[in-house]
mmCIF file of C-alpha atoms in Angstrom:
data_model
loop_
_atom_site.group_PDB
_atom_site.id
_atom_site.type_symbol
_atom_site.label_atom_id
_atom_site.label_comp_id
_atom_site.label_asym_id
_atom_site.label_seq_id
_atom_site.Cartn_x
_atom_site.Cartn_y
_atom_site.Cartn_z
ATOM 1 C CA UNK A 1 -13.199 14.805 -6.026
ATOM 2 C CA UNK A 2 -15.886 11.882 -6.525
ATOM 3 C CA UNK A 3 -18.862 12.293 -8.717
ATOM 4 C CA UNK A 4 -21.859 14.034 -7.163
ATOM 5 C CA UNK A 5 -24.024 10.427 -7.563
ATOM 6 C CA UNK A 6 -20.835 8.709 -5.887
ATOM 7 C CA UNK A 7 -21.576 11.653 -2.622
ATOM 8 C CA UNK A 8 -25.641 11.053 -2.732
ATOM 9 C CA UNK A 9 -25.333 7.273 -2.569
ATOM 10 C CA UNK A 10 -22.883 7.195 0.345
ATOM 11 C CA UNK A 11 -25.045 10.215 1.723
ATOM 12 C CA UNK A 12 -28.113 7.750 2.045
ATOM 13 C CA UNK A 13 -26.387 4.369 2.864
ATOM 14 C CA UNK A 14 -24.619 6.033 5.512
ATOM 15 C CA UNK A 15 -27.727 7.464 6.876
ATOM 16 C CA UNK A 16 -29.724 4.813 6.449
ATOM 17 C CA UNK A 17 -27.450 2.055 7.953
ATOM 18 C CA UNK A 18 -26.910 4.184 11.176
ATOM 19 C CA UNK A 19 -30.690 4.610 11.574
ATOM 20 C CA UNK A 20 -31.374 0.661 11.560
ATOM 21 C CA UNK A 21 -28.074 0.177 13.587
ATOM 22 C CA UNK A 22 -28.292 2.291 15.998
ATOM 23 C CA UNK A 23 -32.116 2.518 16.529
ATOM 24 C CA UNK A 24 -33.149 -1.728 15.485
ATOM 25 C CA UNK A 25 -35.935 -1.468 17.831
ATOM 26 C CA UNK A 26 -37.852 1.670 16.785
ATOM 27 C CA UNK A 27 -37.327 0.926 13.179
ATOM 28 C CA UNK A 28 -39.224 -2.247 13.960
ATOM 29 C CA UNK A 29 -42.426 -0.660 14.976
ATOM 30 C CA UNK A 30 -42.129 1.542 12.437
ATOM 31 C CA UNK A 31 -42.618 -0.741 9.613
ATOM 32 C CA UNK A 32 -44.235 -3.604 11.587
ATOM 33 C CA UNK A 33 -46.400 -1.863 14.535
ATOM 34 C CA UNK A 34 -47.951 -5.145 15.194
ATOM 35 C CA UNK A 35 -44.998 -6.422 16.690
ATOM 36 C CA UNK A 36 -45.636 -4.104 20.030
ATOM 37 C CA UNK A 37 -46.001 -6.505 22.530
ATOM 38 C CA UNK A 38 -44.850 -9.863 20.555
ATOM 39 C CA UNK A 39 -41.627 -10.690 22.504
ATOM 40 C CA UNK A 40 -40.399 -12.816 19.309
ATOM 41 C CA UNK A 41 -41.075 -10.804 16.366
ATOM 42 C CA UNK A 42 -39.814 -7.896 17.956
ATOM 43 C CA UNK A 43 -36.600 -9.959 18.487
ATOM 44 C CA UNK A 44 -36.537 -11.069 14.958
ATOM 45 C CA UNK A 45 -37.197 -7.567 13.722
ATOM 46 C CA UNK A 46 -34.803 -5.954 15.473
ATOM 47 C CA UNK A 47 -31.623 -8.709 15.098
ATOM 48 C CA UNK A 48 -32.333 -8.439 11.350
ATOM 49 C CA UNK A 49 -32.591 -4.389 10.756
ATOM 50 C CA UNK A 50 -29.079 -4.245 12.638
ATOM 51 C CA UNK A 51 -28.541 -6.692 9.624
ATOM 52 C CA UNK A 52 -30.293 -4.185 7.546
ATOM 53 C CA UNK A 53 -28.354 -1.319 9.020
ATOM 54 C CA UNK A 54 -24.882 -3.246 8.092
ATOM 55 C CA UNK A 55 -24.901 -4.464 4.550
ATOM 56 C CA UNK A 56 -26.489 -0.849 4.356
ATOM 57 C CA UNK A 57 -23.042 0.096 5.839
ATOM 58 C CA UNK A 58 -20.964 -2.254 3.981
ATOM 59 C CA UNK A 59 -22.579 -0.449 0.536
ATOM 60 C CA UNK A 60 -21.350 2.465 1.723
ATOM 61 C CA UNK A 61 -18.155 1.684 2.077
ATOM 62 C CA UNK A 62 -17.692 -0.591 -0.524
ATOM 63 C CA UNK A 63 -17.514 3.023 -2.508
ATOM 64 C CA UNK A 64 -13.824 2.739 -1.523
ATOM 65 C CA UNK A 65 -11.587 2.467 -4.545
ATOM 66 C CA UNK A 66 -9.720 -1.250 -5.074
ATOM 67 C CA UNK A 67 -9.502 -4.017 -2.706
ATOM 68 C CA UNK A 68 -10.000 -1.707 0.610
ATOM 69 C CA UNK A 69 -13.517 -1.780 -0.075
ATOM 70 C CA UNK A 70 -14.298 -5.076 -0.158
ATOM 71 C CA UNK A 71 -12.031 -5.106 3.019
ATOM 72 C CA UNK A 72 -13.897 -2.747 4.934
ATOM 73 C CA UNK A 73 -17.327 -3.971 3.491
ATOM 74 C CA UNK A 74 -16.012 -7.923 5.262
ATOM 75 C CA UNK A 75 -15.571 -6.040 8.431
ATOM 76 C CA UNK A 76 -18.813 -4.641 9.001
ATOM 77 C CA UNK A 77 -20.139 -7.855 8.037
ATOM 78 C CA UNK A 78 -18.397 -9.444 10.320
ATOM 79 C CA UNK A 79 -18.425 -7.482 12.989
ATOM 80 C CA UNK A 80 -22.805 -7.415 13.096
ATOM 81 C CA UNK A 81 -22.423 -11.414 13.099
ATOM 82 C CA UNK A 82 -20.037 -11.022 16.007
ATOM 83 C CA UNK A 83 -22.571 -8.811 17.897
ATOM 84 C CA UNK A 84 -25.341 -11.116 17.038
ATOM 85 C CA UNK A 85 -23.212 -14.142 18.586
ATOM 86 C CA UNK A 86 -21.400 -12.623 21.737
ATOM 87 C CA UNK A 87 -24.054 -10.058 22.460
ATOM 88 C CA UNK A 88 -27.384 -11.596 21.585
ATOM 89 C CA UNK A 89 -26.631 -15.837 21.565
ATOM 90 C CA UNK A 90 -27.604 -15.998 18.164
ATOM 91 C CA UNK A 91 -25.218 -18.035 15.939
ATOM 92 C CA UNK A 92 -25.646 -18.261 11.836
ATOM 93 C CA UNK A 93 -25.681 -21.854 10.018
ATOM 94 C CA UNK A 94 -21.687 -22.567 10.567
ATOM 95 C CA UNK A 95 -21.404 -22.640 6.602
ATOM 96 C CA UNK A 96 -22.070 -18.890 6.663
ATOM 97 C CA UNK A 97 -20.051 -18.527 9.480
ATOM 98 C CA UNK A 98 -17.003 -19.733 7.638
ATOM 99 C CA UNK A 99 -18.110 -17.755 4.232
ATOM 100 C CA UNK A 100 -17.803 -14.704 6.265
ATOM 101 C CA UNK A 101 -14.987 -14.812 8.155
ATOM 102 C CA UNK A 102 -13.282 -16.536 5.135
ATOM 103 C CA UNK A 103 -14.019 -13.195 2.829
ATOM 104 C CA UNK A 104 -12.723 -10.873 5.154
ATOM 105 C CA UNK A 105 -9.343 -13.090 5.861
ATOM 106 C CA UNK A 106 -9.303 -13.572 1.878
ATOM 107 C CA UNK A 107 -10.092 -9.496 1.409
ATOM 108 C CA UNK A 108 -7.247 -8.987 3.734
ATOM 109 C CA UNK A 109 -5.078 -10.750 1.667
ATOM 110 C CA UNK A 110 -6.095 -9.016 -0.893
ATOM 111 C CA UNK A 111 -5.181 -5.557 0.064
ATOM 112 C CA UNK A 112 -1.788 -6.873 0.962
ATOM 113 C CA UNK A 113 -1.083 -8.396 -2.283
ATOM 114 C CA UNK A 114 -3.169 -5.559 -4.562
ATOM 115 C CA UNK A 115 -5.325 -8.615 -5.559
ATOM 116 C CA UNK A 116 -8.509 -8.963 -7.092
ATOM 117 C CA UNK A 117 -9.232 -12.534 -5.356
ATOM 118 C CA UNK A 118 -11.461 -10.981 -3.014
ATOM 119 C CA UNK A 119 -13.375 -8.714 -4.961
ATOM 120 C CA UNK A 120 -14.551 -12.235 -6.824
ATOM 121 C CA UNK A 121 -14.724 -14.194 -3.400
ATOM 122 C CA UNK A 122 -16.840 -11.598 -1.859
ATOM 123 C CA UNK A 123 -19.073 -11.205 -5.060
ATOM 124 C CA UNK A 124 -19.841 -14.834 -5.308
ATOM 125 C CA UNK A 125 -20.238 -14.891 -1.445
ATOM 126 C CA UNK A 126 -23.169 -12.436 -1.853
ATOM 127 C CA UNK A 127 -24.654 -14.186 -5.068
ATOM 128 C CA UNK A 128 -25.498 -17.369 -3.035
ATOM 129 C CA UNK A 129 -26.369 -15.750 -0.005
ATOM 130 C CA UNK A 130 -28.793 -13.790 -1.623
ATOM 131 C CA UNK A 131 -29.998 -17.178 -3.847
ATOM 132 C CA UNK A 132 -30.633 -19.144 -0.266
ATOM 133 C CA UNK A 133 -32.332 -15.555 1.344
ATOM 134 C CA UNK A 134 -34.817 -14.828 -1.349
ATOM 135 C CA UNK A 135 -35.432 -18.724 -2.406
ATOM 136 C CA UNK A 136 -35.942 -20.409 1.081
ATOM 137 C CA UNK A 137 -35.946 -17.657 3.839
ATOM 138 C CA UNK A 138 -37.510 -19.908 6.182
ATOM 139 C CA UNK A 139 -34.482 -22.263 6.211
ATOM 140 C CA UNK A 140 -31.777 -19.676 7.365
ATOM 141 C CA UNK A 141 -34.352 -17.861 9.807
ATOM 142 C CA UNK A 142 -35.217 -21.152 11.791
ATOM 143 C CA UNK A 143 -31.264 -21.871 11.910
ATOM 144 C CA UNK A 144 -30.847 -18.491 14.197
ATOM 145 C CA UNK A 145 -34.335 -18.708 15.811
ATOM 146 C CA UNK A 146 -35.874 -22.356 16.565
ATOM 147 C CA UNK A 147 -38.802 -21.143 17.947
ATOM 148 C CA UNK A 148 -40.399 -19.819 14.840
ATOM 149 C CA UNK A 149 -43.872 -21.452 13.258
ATOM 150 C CA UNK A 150 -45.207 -21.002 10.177
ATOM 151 C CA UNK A 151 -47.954 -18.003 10.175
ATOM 152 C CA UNK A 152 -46.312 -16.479 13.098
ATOM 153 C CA UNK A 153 -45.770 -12.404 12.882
ATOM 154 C CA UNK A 154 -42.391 -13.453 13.797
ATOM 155 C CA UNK A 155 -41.914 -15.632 11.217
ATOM 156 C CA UNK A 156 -43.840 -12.928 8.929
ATOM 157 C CA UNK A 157 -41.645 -9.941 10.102
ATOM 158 C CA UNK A 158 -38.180 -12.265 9.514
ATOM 159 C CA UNK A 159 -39.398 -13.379 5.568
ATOM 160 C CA UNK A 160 -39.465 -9.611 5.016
ATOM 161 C CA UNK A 161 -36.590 -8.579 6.152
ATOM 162 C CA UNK A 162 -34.902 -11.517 4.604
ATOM 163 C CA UNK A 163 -35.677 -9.814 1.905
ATOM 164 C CA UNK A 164 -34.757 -6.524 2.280
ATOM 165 C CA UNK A 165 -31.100 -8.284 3.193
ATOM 166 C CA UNK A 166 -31.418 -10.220 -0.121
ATOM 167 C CA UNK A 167 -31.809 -7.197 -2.349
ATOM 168 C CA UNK A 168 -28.745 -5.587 -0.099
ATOM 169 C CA UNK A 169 -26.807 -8.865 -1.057
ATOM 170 C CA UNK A 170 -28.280 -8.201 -4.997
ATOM 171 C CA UNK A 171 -26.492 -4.486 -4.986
ATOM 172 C CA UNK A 172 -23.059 -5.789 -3.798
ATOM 173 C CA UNK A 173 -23.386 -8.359 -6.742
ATOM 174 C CA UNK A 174 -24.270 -5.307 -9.140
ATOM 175 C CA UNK A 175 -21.701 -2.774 -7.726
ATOM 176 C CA UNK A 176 -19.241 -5.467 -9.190
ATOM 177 C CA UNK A 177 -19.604 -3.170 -12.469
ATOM 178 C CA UNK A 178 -17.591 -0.388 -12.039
ATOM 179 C CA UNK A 179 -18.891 3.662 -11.560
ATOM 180 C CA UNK A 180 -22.226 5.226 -12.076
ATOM 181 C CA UNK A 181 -24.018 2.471 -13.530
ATOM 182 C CA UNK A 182 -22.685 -0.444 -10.789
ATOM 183 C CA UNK A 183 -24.340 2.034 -7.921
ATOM 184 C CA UNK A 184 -27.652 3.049 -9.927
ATOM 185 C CA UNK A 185 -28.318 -1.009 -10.507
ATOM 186 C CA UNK A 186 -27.686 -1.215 -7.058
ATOM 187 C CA UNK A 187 -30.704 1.454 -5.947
ATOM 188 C CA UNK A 188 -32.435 -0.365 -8.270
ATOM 189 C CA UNK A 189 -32.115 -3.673 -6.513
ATOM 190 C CA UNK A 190 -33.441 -1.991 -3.054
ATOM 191 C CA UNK A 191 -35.877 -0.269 -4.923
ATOM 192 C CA UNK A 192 -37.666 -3.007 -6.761
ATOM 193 C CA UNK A 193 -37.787 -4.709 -3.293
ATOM 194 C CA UNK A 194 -39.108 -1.478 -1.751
ATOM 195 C CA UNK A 195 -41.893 -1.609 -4.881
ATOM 196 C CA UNK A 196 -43.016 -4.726 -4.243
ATOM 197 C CA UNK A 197 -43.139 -4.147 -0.340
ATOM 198 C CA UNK A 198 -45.551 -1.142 -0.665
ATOM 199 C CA UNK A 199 -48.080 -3.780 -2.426
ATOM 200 C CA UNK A 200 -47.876 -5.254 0.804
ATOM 201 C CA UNK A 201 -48.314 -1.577 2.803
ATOM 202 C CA UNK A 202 -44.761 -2.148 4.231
ATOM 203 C CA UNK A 203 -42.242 0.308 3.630
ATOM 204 C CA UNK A 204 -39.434 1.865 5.127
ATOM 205 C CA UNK A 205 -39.656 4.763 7.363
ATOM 206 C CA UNK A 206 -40.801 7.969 5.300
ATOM 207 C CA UNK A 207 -37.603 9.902 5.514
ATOM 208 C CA UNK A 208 -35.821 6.348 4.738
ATOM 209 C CA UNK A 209 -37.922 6.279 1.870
ATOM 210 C CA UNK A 210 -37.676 9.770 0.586
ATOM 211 C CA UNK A 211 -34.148 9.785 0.347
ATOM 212 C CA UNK A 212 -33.810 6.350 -1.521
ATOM 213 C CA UNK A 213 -35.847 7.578 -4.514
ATOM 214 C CA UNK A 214 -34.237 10.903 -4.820
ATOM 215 C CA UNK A 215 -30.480 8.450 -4.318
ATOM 216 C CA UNK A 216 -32.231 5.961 -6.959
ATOM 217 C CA UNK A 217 -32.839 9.016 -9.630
ATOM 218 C CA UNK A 218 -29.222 10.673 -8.802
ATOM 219 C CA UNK A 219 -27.416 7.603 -9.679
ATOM 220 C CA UNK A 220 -29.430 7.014 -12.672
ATOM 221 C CA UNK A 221 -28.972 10.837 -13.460
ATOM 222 C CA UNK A 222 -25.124 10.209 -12.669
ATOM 223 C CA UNK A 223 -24.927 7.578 -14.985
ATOM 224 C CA UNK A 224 -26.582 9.265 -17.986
ATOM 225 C CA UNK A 225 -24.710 12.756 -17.359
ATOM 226 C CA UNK A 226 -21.162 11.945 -15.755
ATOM 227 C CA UNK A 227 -18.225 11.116 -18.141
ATOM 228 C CA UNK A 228 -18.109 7.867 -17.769
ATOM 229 C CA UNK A 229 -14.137 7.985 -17.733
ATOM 230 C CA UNK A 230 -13.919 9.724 -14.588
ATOM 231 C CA UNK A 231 -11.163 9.277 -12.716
ATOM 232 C CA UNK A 232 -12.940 8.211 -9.171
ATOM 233 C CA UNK A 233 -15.508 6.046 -11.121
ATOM 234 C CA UNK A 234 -13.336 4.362 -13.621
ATOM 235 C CA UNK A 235 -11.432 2.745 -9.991
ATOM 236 C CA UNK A 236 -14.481 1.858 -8.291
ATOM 237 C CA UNK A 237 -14.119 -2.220 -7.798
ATOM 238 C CA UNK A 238 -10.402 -2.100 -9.922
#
């Protein structure tokens, strides 16, 4: 049976990435009421907390023992980017394009062959697409949305959700470490960003935020308390 911590943390990323995935719009005003009425930034807003609402996904299960989790983790991903394209028009730089339908073909081989390939592939995948999201935001935002200008809300509301995604991208890297102490760096990512986002009176939606500080102190409590040989940790990323 997993770990309690192992139970919280899928608890809240399951939660969490169904609220922004199935409910991008209202999650929107929530943390950005100013958008009401803005055509564009409501657009931006809501394309990028289904993005939100995936990699929140893809951490979830990414809890998944072995190469399956990276697996299922490159399916999510890739299924939100197909949405985005086929439903919405909206098509990523072609470079990320290929990254992510690369990973999941190379994750895929990966279960097949009990490989660790695309564990690595997928955790270098993440480190530079969190480098490009937190260092120039601007760059892959005007990519999937010309219209932007500088000052704009839309162009406001897209930098911060850019990076939101970022610190997502952050936690894959830092689940990489195996068990109770990969996860609780990983809360630690979102929550640093969530810190930093209050300064700015953003935030996610109470309950959202309520149950990532009581999953950030579980995993740090899980790390501290649980032996660390357990058998459903000691897997985690193998």
């Amino acid at each position: 049976m997993a770990p309690l911590s192992t139970n919280v943390f899928m608890g809240y990323t399951l939660l969490s990435g169904l609220a922004f995935l199935c409910m991008p719009g209202k999650q929107t005003l929530e943390v950005f009421p100013a958008t009401q009425g803005d055509e564009l930034a409501t657009l931006v807003g809501t394309v990028y907390c289904e993005v939100i609402g995936a990699f929140s996904l893809m951490l979830c299960v990414n809890c998944c023992p072995g190469p399956m989790g990276y697996l299922l983790s490159a399916v999510v991903w890739c299924g939100v980017m197909s949405k985005h394209m086929l439903v919405n028009g909206l098509f990523p730089p072609p470079p990320v394009i290929a990254m992510g339908f690369g990973t999941l073909a190379i994750c895929g081989y990966s279960v097949a062959a009990n490989s660790k390939i695309g564990k690595w592939v997928f955790l270098l995948v993440q480190a530079l697409n969190a480098f490009v999201f937190l260092s120039d935001p601007k760059t892959p935002l005007t990519d999937s949305f010309p219209d932007l200008k500088d000052g704009s809300l839309a162009m406001t509301v897209g930098i911060r959700c850019m990076e939101v995604v970022g610190a997502q991208m952050i936690s894959f890297v830092l689940m990489g470490c195996p068990g109770a102490l990969g996860r609780a760096m990983a809360m630690s990512s979102v929550a640093v960003l969530v810190a930093y986002h209050r300064t700015l009176d953003l935030g996610p939606p109470l309950p959202v935020l309520v149950m990532l500080v009581f999953t950030f102190l579980v995993q740090w409590y899980g790390y501290f308390t649980e032996p660390k040989s357990a058998p459903a940790d000691s897997k985690k990323s193998q």
